Each structure stands twice: as C-alpha cells, then as structure tokens.
Coordinates of C-alpha atoms (C1' of nucleotides) in Angstrom, one line a residue:
Chain A
M658 CA 42.9 150.1 112.6
R659 CA 42.0 153.3 110.7
E660 CA 43.0 155.6 113.5
N661 CA 43.8 159.3 112.8
L662 CA 46.9 158.8 110.7
D663 CA 46.1 161.9 108.8
H664 CA 49.5 163.5 108.1
S665 CA 48.9 166.3 105.7
F666 CA 46.7 164.2 103.5
D667 CA 43.0 164.3 103.8
T668 CA 42.9 167.9 104.9
A669 CA 39.5 168.2 103.3
S670 CA 37.9 165.8 105.7
V671 CA 39.4 167.5 108.7
H672 CA 38.6 171.1 107.7
P673 CA 35.9 170.5 105.2
E674 CA 34.8 174.2 105.1
R675 CA 38.1 175.9 104.6
T676 CA 37.8 177.8 101.3
L677 CA 39.6 176.1 98.4
R678 CA 42.1 177.6 96.1
R679 CA 40.4 178.7 92.9
D680 CA 41.8 175.8 90.8
A681 CA 40.8 173.3 93.5
E682 CA 37.3 174.6 93.6
E683 CA 37.1 174.4 89.8
N684 CA 38.4 170.9 89.9
R685 CA 35.8 170.0 92.5
E686 CA 33.1 171.1 90.1
R687 CA 34.7 169.1 87.3
I688 CA 34.6 166.0 89.5
L689 CA 31.0 166.4 90.4
H690 CA 30.2 166.9 86.8
A691 CA 32.0 163.8 85.7
A692 CA 30.5 161.8 88.5
K693 CA 27.0 162.9 87.6
I694 CA 27.5 161.7 84.0
L695 CA 29.3 158.4 84.9
F696 CA 27.0 157.5 87.7
A697 CA 24.0 158.1 85.5
E698 CA 25.4 156.0 82.7
R699 CA 27.0 153.1 84.6
G700 CA 25.7 153.2 88.1
L701 CA 27.4 153.6 91.4
G702 CA 29.9 150.9 90.5
V703 CA 32.2 153.3 88.6
T704 CA 35.5 153.8 90.4
L705 CA 36.7 157.1 91.7
D706 CA 39.7 156.4 89.4
D707 CA 37.3 156.5 86.4
I708 CA 35.6 159.6 87.6
G709 CA 38.9 161.3 88.1
H710 CA 40.2 160.5 84.6
H711 CA 36.9 161.4 83.0
A712 CA 37.3 164.8 84.7
G713 CA 40.8 165.1 83.3
L714 CA 42.3 164.8 86.8
G715 CA 44.3 162.4 88.7
V716 CA 42.9 159.9 91.2
A717 CA 44.4 161.6 94.2
T718 CA 42.6 164.8 93.4
V719 CA 39.3 163.0 93.7
Y720 CA 40.2 161.4 97.0
R721 CA 41.5 164.7 98.3
R722 CA 38.0 166.3 97.8
F723 CA 35.9 163.4 98.8
P724 CA 37.2 161.0 101.4
N725 CA 35.5 158.1 99.7
K726 CA 32.8 157.2 97.2
V727 CA 29.9 157.4 99.7
A728 CA 30.7 161.0 100.4
L729 CA 30.7 161.8 96.7
V730 CA 27.4 159.9 96.2
E731 CA 25.7 161.8 99.0
A732 CA 27.0 165.1 97.7
L733 CA 25.6 164.3 94.3
F734 CA 22.3 162.6 94.9
E735 CA 20.8 164.7 97.7
Q736 CA 19.7 167.2 95.0
R737 CA 18.3 164.5 92.8
V738 CA 16.2 163.0 95.5
I739 CA 14.8 166.4 96.3
E740 CA 13.8 166.6 92.7
L741 CA 11.8 163.4 93.2
I742 CA 10.0 164.9 96.2
D743 CA 9.2 168.0 94.1
V744 CA 7.7 165.9 91.4
A745 CA 5.6 164.1 93.8
R746 CA 4.4 167.4 95.4
A747 CA 3.6 168.8 92.0
A748 CA 1.7 165.7 91.1
L749 CA -0.5 166.1 94.1
A750 CA -1.5 169.5 93.0
F751 CA -3.4 168.3 90.0
T752 CA -7.2 168.3 90.5
D753 CA -7.6 165.4 88.1
A754 CA -5.9 162.7 90.1
W755 CA -5.3 160.5 87.1
E756 CA -3.5 163.3 85.3
G757 CA -1.5 163.8 88.5
F758 CA -0.7 160.1 88.6
L759 CA 0.5 160.2 85.0
F760 CA 2.7 163.2 85.8
L761 CA 4.1 161.4 88.8
M762 CA 5.0 158.2 87.0
K763 CA 6.4 160.1 84.1
G764 CA 8.4 162.3 86.4
I765 CA 9.8 159.6 88.7
L766 CA 10.5 157.2 85.9
T767 CA 12.2 159.8 83.7
L768 CA 14.5 160.7 86.5
E769 CA 15.2 157.2 87.5
A770 CA 15.2 155.4 84.2
E771 CA 17.7 157.8 82.8
D772 CA 20.0 157.9 85.8
R773 CA 21.1 154.5 86.8
G774 CA 22.9 155.9 89.8
L775 CA 19.8 157.5 91.2
R776 CA 17.9 154.3 90.6
E777 CA 20.5 152.4 92.7
V778 CA 20.3 155.0 95.4
I779 CA 16.5 154.7 95.6
L780 CA 16.2 151.0 95.2
G781 CA 19.1 150.0 97.4
S782 CA 19.6 150.8 101.0
E783 CA 23.0 149.6 101.7
C784 CA 25.8 151.8 103.0
I785 CA 23.6 154.9 102.9
K786 CA 22.4 155.6 106.4
G787 CA 22.4 159.3 106.4
R788 CA 20.6 162.3 105.0
L789 CA 19.8 160.4 101.8
D790 CA 17.7 157.9 103.6
D791 CA 15.7 160.6 105.3
L792 CA 14.9 162.3 102.0
K793 CA 13.9 159.0 100.5
A794 CA 11.5 158.4 103.3
E795 CA 9.6 161.6 102.4
V796 CA 8.6 160.4 98.9
A797 CA 6.5 157.4 99.9
P798 CA 3.7 159.2 101.8
L799 CA 3.2 161.6 98.9
I800 CA 2.9 158.7 96.4
E801 CA 0.5 157.0 98.7
E802 CA -1.7 160.0 99.0
L803 CA -1.8 160.5 95.2
I804 CA -2.7 156.8 94.6
S805 CA -5.5 157.0 97.1
K806 CA -6.9 160.1 95.3
A807 CA -6.6 158.5 91.9
Q808 CA -8.3 155.4 93.1
A809 CA -11.1 157.4 94.8
Q810 CA -11.7 159.1 91.5
G811 CA -12.0 155.7 89.9
A812 CA -9.3 156.2 87.4
L813 CA -6.6 153.9 88.8
R814 CA -7.1 150.2 89.4
Q815 CA -8.0 149.5 93.0
D816 CA -5.4 146.8 93.6
F817 CA -2.4 149.1 92.8
R818 CA -0.2 150.0 95.8
A819 CA 2.4 152.7 96.5
N820 CA 4.9 149.9 97.1
D821 CA 4.5 148.8 93.5
V822 CA 6.2 152.0 92.4
P823 CA 9.7 151.1 93.3
V824 CA 9.3 147.7 91.6
L825 CA 8.0 149.4 88.4
T826 CA 11.1 151.6 88.7
A827 CA 13.3 148.6 88.8
M828 CA 11.5 147.2 85.8
A829 CA 11.8 150.3 83.7
G830 CA 15.4 150.4 84.8
A831 CA 15.9 146.9 83.5
A832 CA 14.5 147.8 80.1
Q833 CA 16.7 150.8 80.0
E834 CA 19.8 148.8 81.1
Y835 CA 19.0 146.2 78.5
C836 CA 18.6 148.3 75.5
G837 CA 18.9 152.0 76.5
I838 CA 22.3 152.3 74.9
I839 CA 20.9 151.0 71.6
S840 CA 17.7 153.1 71.8
P841 CA 17.6 155.7 74.5
G842 CA 14.1 156.3 75.7
I843 CA 12.9 152.9 74.8
W844 CA 11.8 152.5 78.4
K845 CA 8.9 154.8 77.6
R846 CA 7.5 152.1 75.3
Y847 CA 7.3 149.6 78.1
V848 CA 6.1 152.1 80.7
A849 CA 3.3 153.0 78.3
I850 CA 2.2 149.4 78.2
V851 CA 2.3 149.3 82.0
I852 CA 0.3 152.5 82.4
D853 CA -2.3 151.1 80.1
G854 CA -2.5 148.1 82.4
L855 CA -3.0 150.4 85.4
K856 CA -5.8 152.4 83.9
V857 CA -9.4 151.7 84.8
D858 CA -10.9 153.5 81.8
R859 CA -10.1 150.9 79.2
S860 CA -11.7 152.4 76.2
T861 CA -8.5 153.3 74.4
C862 CA -5.0 151.9 73.8
T863 CA -2.4 154.5 74.3
P864 CA -0.2 154.4 71.2
L865 CA 3.3 153.3 72.1
P866 CA 5.7 156.2 72.0
Q867 CA 8.7 154.4 70.7
E868 CA 9.4 151.7 68.1
A869 CA 10.5 148.3 69.3
L870 CA 14.1 147.2 68.6
D871 CA 14.7 145.7 65.2
Q872 CA 16.5 142.4 64.9
N873 CA 19.9 144.0 64.6
Q874 CA 19.4 146.3 67.5
L875 CA 18.2 143.4 69.7
H876 CA 21.4 141.5 68.8
Q877 CA 23.4 144.5 69.8
A878 CA 21.6 144.7 73.1
M879 CA 22.4 141.1 73.8
L880 CA 26.0 141.6 73.0
G881 CA 26.2 144.6 75.2
W882 CA 24.5 143.1 78.2
R883 CA 27.2 141.9 80.4
T884 CA 26.0 140.3 83.5
H885 CA 28.9 138.3 84.7
R886 CA 31.8 137.2 82.7
L887 CA 31.6 133.5 82.2
S888 CA 35.2 132.6 81.6
K889 CA 38.5 134.3 81.8
G890 CA 39.3 136.9 79.2
H891 CA 41.3 134.2 77.3
D892 CA 42.1 134.6 73.6
Chain B
M548 CA 49.7 130.1 74.9
R549 CA 47.2 127.5 76.1
E550 CA 48.7 124.7 74.1
N551 CA 48.0 121.0 74.8
L552 CA 49.7 120.9 78.1
D553 CA 47.2 118.3 79.4
H554 CA 49.3 115.9 81.5
S555 CA 46.9 113.5 83.2
F556 CA 44.6 116.3 84.3
D557 CA 41.6 117.2 82.2
T558 CA 41.1 113.7 81.0
A559 CA 37.4 114.3 80.7
S560 CA 37.9 116.9 78.0
V561 CA 40.2 114.7 76.0
H562 CA 38.2 111.5 76.1
P563 CA 34.8 112.9 77.0
E564 CA 32.9 109.7 76.3
R565 CA 34.9 107.2 78.2
T566 CA 32.5 105.7 80.8
L567 CA 33.0 107.1 84.3
R568 CA 33.5 105.1 87.4
R569 CA 30.2 104.8 89.2
D570 CA 31.1 107.3 92.0
A571 CA 32.3 109.7 89.4
E572 CA 29.1 109.5 87.5
E573 CA 27.1 110.0 90.6
N574 CA 29.2 113.0 91.5
R575 CA 28.7 114.4 88.0
E576 CA 24.9 114.3 88.6
R577 CA 25.4 116.0 92.0
I578 CA 27.3 118.8 90.3
L579 CA 24.6 119.3 87.7
H580 CA 22.0 119.3 90.4
A581 CA 23.8 121.9 92.5
A582 CA 24.6 124.0 89.5
K583 CA 20.9 124.0 88.5
I584 CA 19.9 125.3 91.8
L585 CA 22.6 127.8 92.2
F586 CA 22.4 129.2 88.7
A587 CA 18.7 129.5 89.0
E588 CA 19.0 131.4 92.3
R589 CA 22.1 133.5 91.8
G590 CA 22.7 133.6 88.1
L591 CA 25.7 132.6 86.0
G592 CA 28.0 134.5 88.3
V593 CA 28.3 131.7 90.9
T594 CA 31.8 130.2 91.0
L595 CA 32.5 126.6 90.2
D596 CA 34.0 126.5 93.7
D597 CA 30.6 127.4 95.1
I598 CA 28.9 124.7 93.0
G599 CA 31.4 122.1 94.1
H600 CA 31.0 122.8 97.8
H601 CA 27.2 123.0 97.4
A602 CA 27.4 119.5 95.9
G603 CA 29.5 118.4 98.8
L604 CA 32.5 118.0 96.6
G605 CA 35.9 119.6 96.1
V606 CA 36.6 122.2 93.5
A607 CA 38.9 120.0 91.5
T608 CA 36.2 117.4 91.0
V609 CA 34.1 120.0 89.2
Y610 CA 36.9 121.1 87.0
R611 CA 37.7 117.5 86.2
R612 CA 34.2 116.9 84.9
F613 CA 33.7 120.3 83.2
P614 CA 36.8 122.0 81.7
N615 CA 35.3 125.4 82.6
K616 CA 32.1 127.2 83.5
V617 CA 30.9 127.6 79.9
A618 CA 30.9 123.8 79.4
L619 CA 28.8 123.4 82.5
V620 CA 26.4 126.1 81.5
E621 CA 25.9 124.5 78.1
A622 CA 25.4 121.1 79.5
L623 CA 22.8 122.5 81.8
F624 CA 20.9 125.0 79.8
E625 CA 20.5 123.1 76.5
Q626 CA 17.6 121.3 78.0
R627 CA 16.0 124.4 79.4
V628 CA 16.1 126.3 76.1
I629 CA 14.4 123.3 74.5
E630 CA 11.7 123.6 77.1
L631 CA 11.2 127.2 75.9
I632 CA 10.9 126.0 72.3
D633 CA 8.3 123.4 73.4
V634 CA 6.3 126.1 75.1
A635 CA 6.3 128.2 72.0
R636 CA 5.2 125.3 69.9
A637 CA 2.4 124.4 72.3
A638 CA 1.3 128.0 72.3
L639 CA 1.0 128.0 68.6
A640 CA -1.4 125.0 68.7
F641 CA -4.2 127.0 70.4
T642 CA -7.0 128.0 68.1
D643 CA -7.7 131.0 70.2
A644 CA -4.5 132.9 69.5
W645 CA -5.0 135.2 72.6
E646 CA -5.2 132.1 74.8
G647 CA -2.1 130.9 73.0
F648 CA -0.4 134.2 73.6
L649 CA -1.3 134.0 77.3
F650 CA 0.1 130.5 77.5
L651 CA 3.3 131.6 75.8
M652 CA 3.9 134.5 78.0
K653 CA 3.1 132.6 81.1
G654 CA 5.3 129.8 80.0
I655 CA 8.3 131.8 79.0
L656 CA 8.1 134.1 81.9
T657 CA 7.7 131.4 84.4
L658 CA 10.7 129.6 83.1
E659 CA 12.8 132.7 82.9
A660 CA 11.6 134.7 85.9
E661 CA 12.3 131.8 88.2
D662 CA 15.7 130.9 86.8
R663 CA 18.1 133.7 86.7
G664 CA 20.7 131.7 85.0
L665 CA 18.3 130.9 82.1
R666 CA 17.4 134.5 81.9
E667 CA 21.1 135.4 81.6
V668 CA 21.6 132.8 78.9
I669 CA 18.7 134.1 76.9
L670 CA 19.2 137.8 77.3
G671 CA 23.0 137.7 77.0
S672 CA 25.0 136.6 74.1
E673 CA 28.6 136.8 75.3
C674 CA 30.8 133.7 75.5
I675 CA 28.2 131.3 74.1
K676 CA 28.7 130.8 70.5
G677 CA 27.7 127.2 70.1
R678 CA 24.7 125.0 70.3
L679 CA 22.9 127.2 72.8
D680 CA 22.8 130.1 70.4
D681 CA 21.4 127.9 67.6
L682 CA 18.6 126.8 69.9
K683 CA 17.9 130.3 71.0
A684 CA 17.5 131.3 67.4
E685 CA 14.6 128.8 67.0
V686 CA 12.4 130.5 69.5
A687 CA 12.0 133.9 67.9
P688 CA 10.2 132.8 64.7
L689 CA 7.6 130.9 66.7
I690 CA 6.9 133.9 68.9
E691 CA 6.6 136.1 65.8
E692 CA 4.1 133.8 64.2
L693 CA 2.0 133.6 67.4
I694 CA 2.0 137.4 67.7
S695 CA 0.9 137.8 64.1
K696 CA -2.0 135.3 64.7
A697 CA -3.1 137.1 67.9
Q698 CA -3.0 140.4 66.2
A699 CA -4.9 139.1 63.2
Q700 CA -7.6 137.9 65.5
G701 CA -7.7 141.4 67.0
A702 CA -6.9 140.3 70.5
L703 CA -3.4 141.6 70.9
R704 CA -2.5 145.3 70.4
Q705 CA -1.2 145.9 67.0
D706 CA 2.0 147.8 68.0
F707 CA 3.4 144.9 70.0
R708 CA 6.4 143.1 68.5
A709 CA 8.2 139.9 69.0
N710 CA 11.3 141.7 70.0
D711 CA 9.4 143.2 72.9
V712 CA 9.3 139.7 74.6
P713 CA 13.0 139.6 75.7
V714 CA 12.6 143.1 77.1
L715 CA 9.6 142.1 79.1
T716 CA 11.5 139.1 80.2
A717 CA 14.2 141.4 81.5
M718 CA 11.6 143.5 83.3
A719 CA 9.9 140.5 85.0
G720 CA 13.4 139.3 85.9
A721 CA 14.2 142.7 87.5
A722 CA 11.0 142.5 89.6
Q723 CA 12.0 139.0 90.6
E724 CA 15.5 140.0 91.4
Y725 CA 14.3 142.9 93.4
C726 CA 11.8 141.2 95.6
G727 CA 11.6 137.5 94.6
I728 CA 13.5 136.4 97.7
I729 CA 11.0 138.3 99.9
S730 CA 7.9 137.2 98.0
P731 CA 8.5 134.4 95.4
G732 CA 6.1 134.7 92.5
I733 CA 5.6 138.4 93.0
W734 CA 6.7 138.8 89.3
K735 CA 3.3 137.5 88.4
R736 CA 1.7 140.6 89.8
Y737 CA 3.6 142.8 87.5
V738 CA 3.3 140.5 84.5
A739 CA -0.5 140.6 85.0
I740 CA -0.4 144.4 84.8
V741 CA 1.6 144.2 81.6
I742 CA -0.7 141.7 80.1
D743 CA -3.6 143.9 80.8
G744 CA -1.8 146.6 79.0
L745 CA -1.3 144.4 75.9
K746 CA -4.9 143.3 75.6
V747 CA -7.2 144.9 73.1
D748 CA -10.4 143.8 74.8
R749 CA -10.3 146.3 77.6
S750 CA -13.6 145.5 79.2
T751 CA -12.1 143.9 82.3
C752 CA -9.2 144.4 84.7
T753 CA -7.6 141.0 85.4
P754 CA -7.3 140.8 89.2
L755 CA -3.7 140.9 90.3
P756 CA -2.6 137.4 91.4
Q757 CA -0.3 138.5 94.3
E758 CA -0.3 141.1 97.0
A759 CA 2.1 143.9 96.8
L760 CA 5.0 144.0 99.3
D761 CA 4.1 145.6 102.6
Q762 CA 6.3 148.2 104.1
N763 CA 8.5 145.9 106.0
Q764 CA 9.0 143.5 103.0
L765 CA 9.9 146.4 100.8
H766 CA 12.5 147.5 103.3
Q767 CA 13.9 144.0 103.3
A768 CA 14.1 144.0 99.5
M769 CA 16.0 147.2 99.6
L770 CA 18.4 145.8 102.1
G771 CA 18.9 142.7 100.0
W772 CA 19.4 144.4 96.7
R773 CA 23.1 144.7 96.3
T774 CA 24.2 146.3 93.1
H775 CA 27.7 147.3 93.6
R776 CA 29.3 147.6 96.9
L777 CA 29.9 151.2 97.5
S778 CA 32.8 151.1 99.9
K779 CA 35.1 148.5 101.1
G780 CA 33.7 145.8 103.4
H781 CA 34.9 148.0 106.3
D782 CA 33.6 147.3 109.9
Chain C
dA300 C1' 41.9 90.3 99.7
dC301 C1' 44.8 92.8 96.5
dC302 C1' 46.1 96.0 93.1
dT303 C1' 46.0 99.7 90.0
dA304 C1' 43.6 102.9 87.1
dT305 C1' 40.6 106.3 88.4
dA306 C1' 38.9 109.8 91.3
dC307 C1' 39.0 113.0 95.3
dG308 C1' 40.1 117.4 98.2
dG309 C1' 41.9 121.5 99.2
dA310 C1' 45.8 124.6 99.2
dG311 C1' 47.6 127.9 96.4
dA312 C1' 49.5 130.1 91.8
dT313 C1' 47.9 133.5 88.7
dA314 C1' 45.2 137.2 87.2
dT315 C1' 42.2 141.0 87.6
dC316 C1' 40.0 144.8 90.1
dT317 C1' 39.0 148.4 93.2
dC318 C1' 40.1 151.3 96.9
dC319 C1' 43.2 154.3 98.6
dT320 C1' 48.0 156.7 99.7
dC321 C1' 52.7 158.4 99.0
dC322 C1' 55.6 161.7 97.4
dG323 C1' 58.0 164.4 94.0
dA324 C1' 56.6 168.0 90.7
dT325 C1' 53.6 172.0 89.8
dT326 C1' 50.9 176.2 90.6
dA327 C1' 48.0 180.0 92.8
dG328 C1' 48.2 184.1 95.0
dT329 C1' 50.2 187.5 98.0
Chain D
dA1369 C1' 59.6 185.2 94.2
dC1370 C1' 58.2 182.5 97.8
dT1371 C1' 55.4 179.3 100.2
dA1372 C1' 51.4 176.9 101.2
dA1373 C1' 48.1 174.4 98.6
dT1374 C1' 47.4 171.4 95.0
dC1375 C1' 48.2 167.9 91.4
dG1376 C1' 49.3 163.3 89.0
dG1377 C1' 50.5 158.7 88.6
dA1378 C1' 52.7 154.7 90.3
dG1379 C1' 51.8 151.2 93.4
dG1380 C1' 50.5 148.8 98.0
dA1381 C1' 46.8 146.3 100.2
dG1382 C1' 43.0 143.4 100.0
dA1383 C1' 39.1 140.9 97.5
dT1384 C1' 37.6 137.7 94.4
dA1385 C1' 37.7 134.3 90.5
dT1386 C1' 39.7 130.8 87.7
dC1387 C1' 42.1 126.9 87.3
dT1388 C1' 46.1 123.3 88.7
dC1389 C1' 49.1 120.4 91.4
dC1390 C1' 49.8 116.6 94.0
dG1391 C1' 49.3 113.6 98.1
dT1392 C1' 45.5 110.5 99.5
dA1393 C1' 41.5 107.5 98.9
dT1394 C1' 38.6 104.2 96.6
dA1395 C1' 36.0 101.3 93.0
dG1396 C1' 35.8 97.2 91.0
dG1397 C1' 38.1 93.5 88.2
dT1398 C1' 40.7 89.3 89.3

DNA sequence: ACCTATACGGAGATATCTCCTCCGATTAGT
DNA sequence: ACTAATCGGAGGAGATATCTCCGTATAGGT
C-alpha cells in the first residue's frame, strides 16, 4: 500500500521547493503560527484539522503544505530545540557556575514548561528519528559539563545528575498542565522549591515567586484536568 | 433516552444486594483484583474489556457486576482514599510536627505515586460526584492543620500551602510516569529534593535515596513515554 | 442425577475521533 | 481574461471504547 498514487494532490511533497503563490505562502505562515500556539497550549495531540481552522483555513490546505503532522512538527520545533542549545551554551559562559546553572534551569524550564509541544518533543522519542533527534542529542553534553562545573565549585549538590534534568522538566510540565491554565507561571513556584533543594549553600530560603492556588482555583484545576474520560458522554 | 430497558441483563444494578452464586462472587473478586493492578499501572483509562481479560473472564461478566466503569472505580478507590485519610490522621499524632509532615508526605506520595489510578481520582474531579468526593474533601483540612503545626514549630517553610500538596503529587506522578517502569521508586529521588527545598533547617542535604537513570535507561524512558501518537500506526 | 435459575463468553452494534483525500469552486498573476 | 495554482468542506477509512445480545455452561438445591 501507499504507493505513489499522487495525482495532482500532494504536489508540495514532490516538488517541495517550487515557489508558492503569494497567497499560499501567506497561508503557510498562518498555519505555522496557529500550530505554534496550539502545540504549545495543548501538545502534539492537536489535529491538523484544528490547526487549519485555527488558522482560518480548511483542512486540505494544511495537508497540502505539510504531508502529515510529523513534517509540521519538525518544521516548527527545529528552531525551538536550537533555542535550548543556545541557552545551554550561554549558561556555560558564566564564571559563577551556580549562576550559570540557575540560568540554565530557568531557561530550559521556561521554554519547556510553557510549551507543551516542545516538552513532548524533548521528553518523547517516538516517531521522530530525524534532524530533531540529532539536535536533542547536542543538549545533554552541555548540561553535563555545566553540572560538573557547578559541583566542582561546591554550589550544586554532588548527587545531582544531568539525567535528572529531563525528569525535572517532566515534573514542572506536570505542574503546568495541572494548573497552568488557572495560574500561568505557577510552575515557577515549584521549580523554586526544587532549586532550593538542589543548592548546597543552605543559608537562605528563596522566597517563592508565585502564590499557591486558592481553594477555588484548585477546584477549577481539578475540573479542568481531564485524563481519560471515565464514561460515555451520556446526559 | 436511557430509560429502564433492563430486560434480564443488568440484574446486579437492580438488586445489587442479592447474594451471588459462589462462582460469581469469586469472579467479582477476580475483577476487583485485576482492576486494582491495572488501574494502578495504567490509570483509569484501561477498558473494562482489558480488566475482564486480565481477570481471565469475558467482558460481559465485568459489565454484569459493575454497570459501568465509574461504579467499578468507586468500589475500588473508596478504600484507598480512606487510607489517605488514615495517613493524614496518623501524621497529626506526631509531636514533632516536621516528623509528622515527613510521614504525611511520604505516605501520601507513596500511595499516589505508585497508583496512577488513585492519583487520577484525587487530582481529577470529573465524573465522580458521589461518595468519593466526600471522602476526598476530608483530607484537605487535616493536611492544613499539620502544615500549620509544622510552620508554627519553625520547621517547614512559611510560604508552603496545603494546596501545594496536590501539585506536588502531580509532579511526583509525572516523574513516576516518565521513568517508573524503568526504575520503580525513582520518584523518591525527586521527592527527596523537593523535601529538602521545603525544610527550614538547611544545615544538611538529605542524601538522595535512588540513583538517577543512566544514559540507556533514560533512552528507554523516552521510548516508552507515549503522549499522543503523532501519526497513524503506519508500518 | 436432574433441573432451573444464574452466570459465562465473545461477537458485534453504536458512537466517537483522527487522519487524510476528493473534487467543485475560487483566485493570483501574466 | 485565461489558466494554473489554490482553497474549503464533506466524507471515507480505520482505531478505539462502551456496552449488549444471545447461545452455552454450570452451581447447587432436591
């Protein structure tokens, strides 16, 4: 199955470089813009149908530009993973390694906590075997080096590891997914707690940068947190 | 729609208390046992079909005992939520409130990190309007009281709130969902970091109770972490 | 040992979702 | 104004989940 049955459809995937008509080019931008917003908000699970409508376009237009969702994801997230690499490089440039480490964590977690799609690209591995994986691989060694430096300077607890970083990302992401809609930026509160737990110099408690949810907000978060529907939509 | 069209099926829901035949009663236990395992492992999303087969039974048998998934969930998790309440009560009995707080966090997080279904029951709110919600409501005041005590004794940071507990639960759960299959109990590592971040007495670093994932394990975790399938099951 | 109320299994009806394509209508650009 | 490129939305194909029908099997009293 899936032979070359491309009769006039799918021209983009056959001649991907032919210049587009002006309207088409503009619509391509619209699609990327909508996709960026929706992936960030709802993760890679959004349908191309959703993205199309959010861009004010039909579904077919999306599929004409991007043969499938993976192509769109790669087109979008290559840039964002490069941003991660840049953050890690910049963090290494600090002379005070603890400051660098803070910069790194803040940078990585800001990018990833606030973009669910990016988080899923970084934390997952499925279906993405191409350029994105190569880019992802570049981040780890930088983090490792920075952690070594911060530990050598005695600022970061010795038993912390580079491989803890993705897990912390997942955790910050969970906080964000749980109550980010109710209180954007709440993840910073929990990251601040974690950072305090990573610091060797334990003379101070960093004040938490955000208020906790109040009772009503927590209730809202619980209502909004849909994991799996339990029963049919019934009355 | 959905009137009483119960013709001979669904007898259980009409006369729920009639004693079951011995084989039926045994099978009911099997179902509960299988459900406990599967809900803990994969969350409330598992189908009753799955549970039936895991119990070595047909699907219909499950639906004959429990009219729908919600009924099964309530039958199962009432007991577990009561365990949570018991933990909170026991924690309040400590005279050293920080010890009590540690006991509480360890207890709650052990129960919830290692049972994805319980976590979803506690963190979510949808579809469960009955007894389970009432029980859940009993936990919060106990936690609040304990936190006040620990803060009054100067052991717990002042800006920590009872409403932070569910969020920390979500975070520990995320760590567990990300790499629990690779390294069960890894969530304790991250909880230990968080606890260090909550402590006012900052003279010591609690040694982390578990090793971080190594490179290979992290890779496995990434492979196993399925968020949303990106493309059709294709070849 | 027999008989009947009770229970069992698994195929499949129904519903929902997502991915992706067809084709008639519309528009850019020379 | 003409034509090639583009658009939009309905809908087919395929997964997946919930719940039911009905033919078959069995527990347990007599």
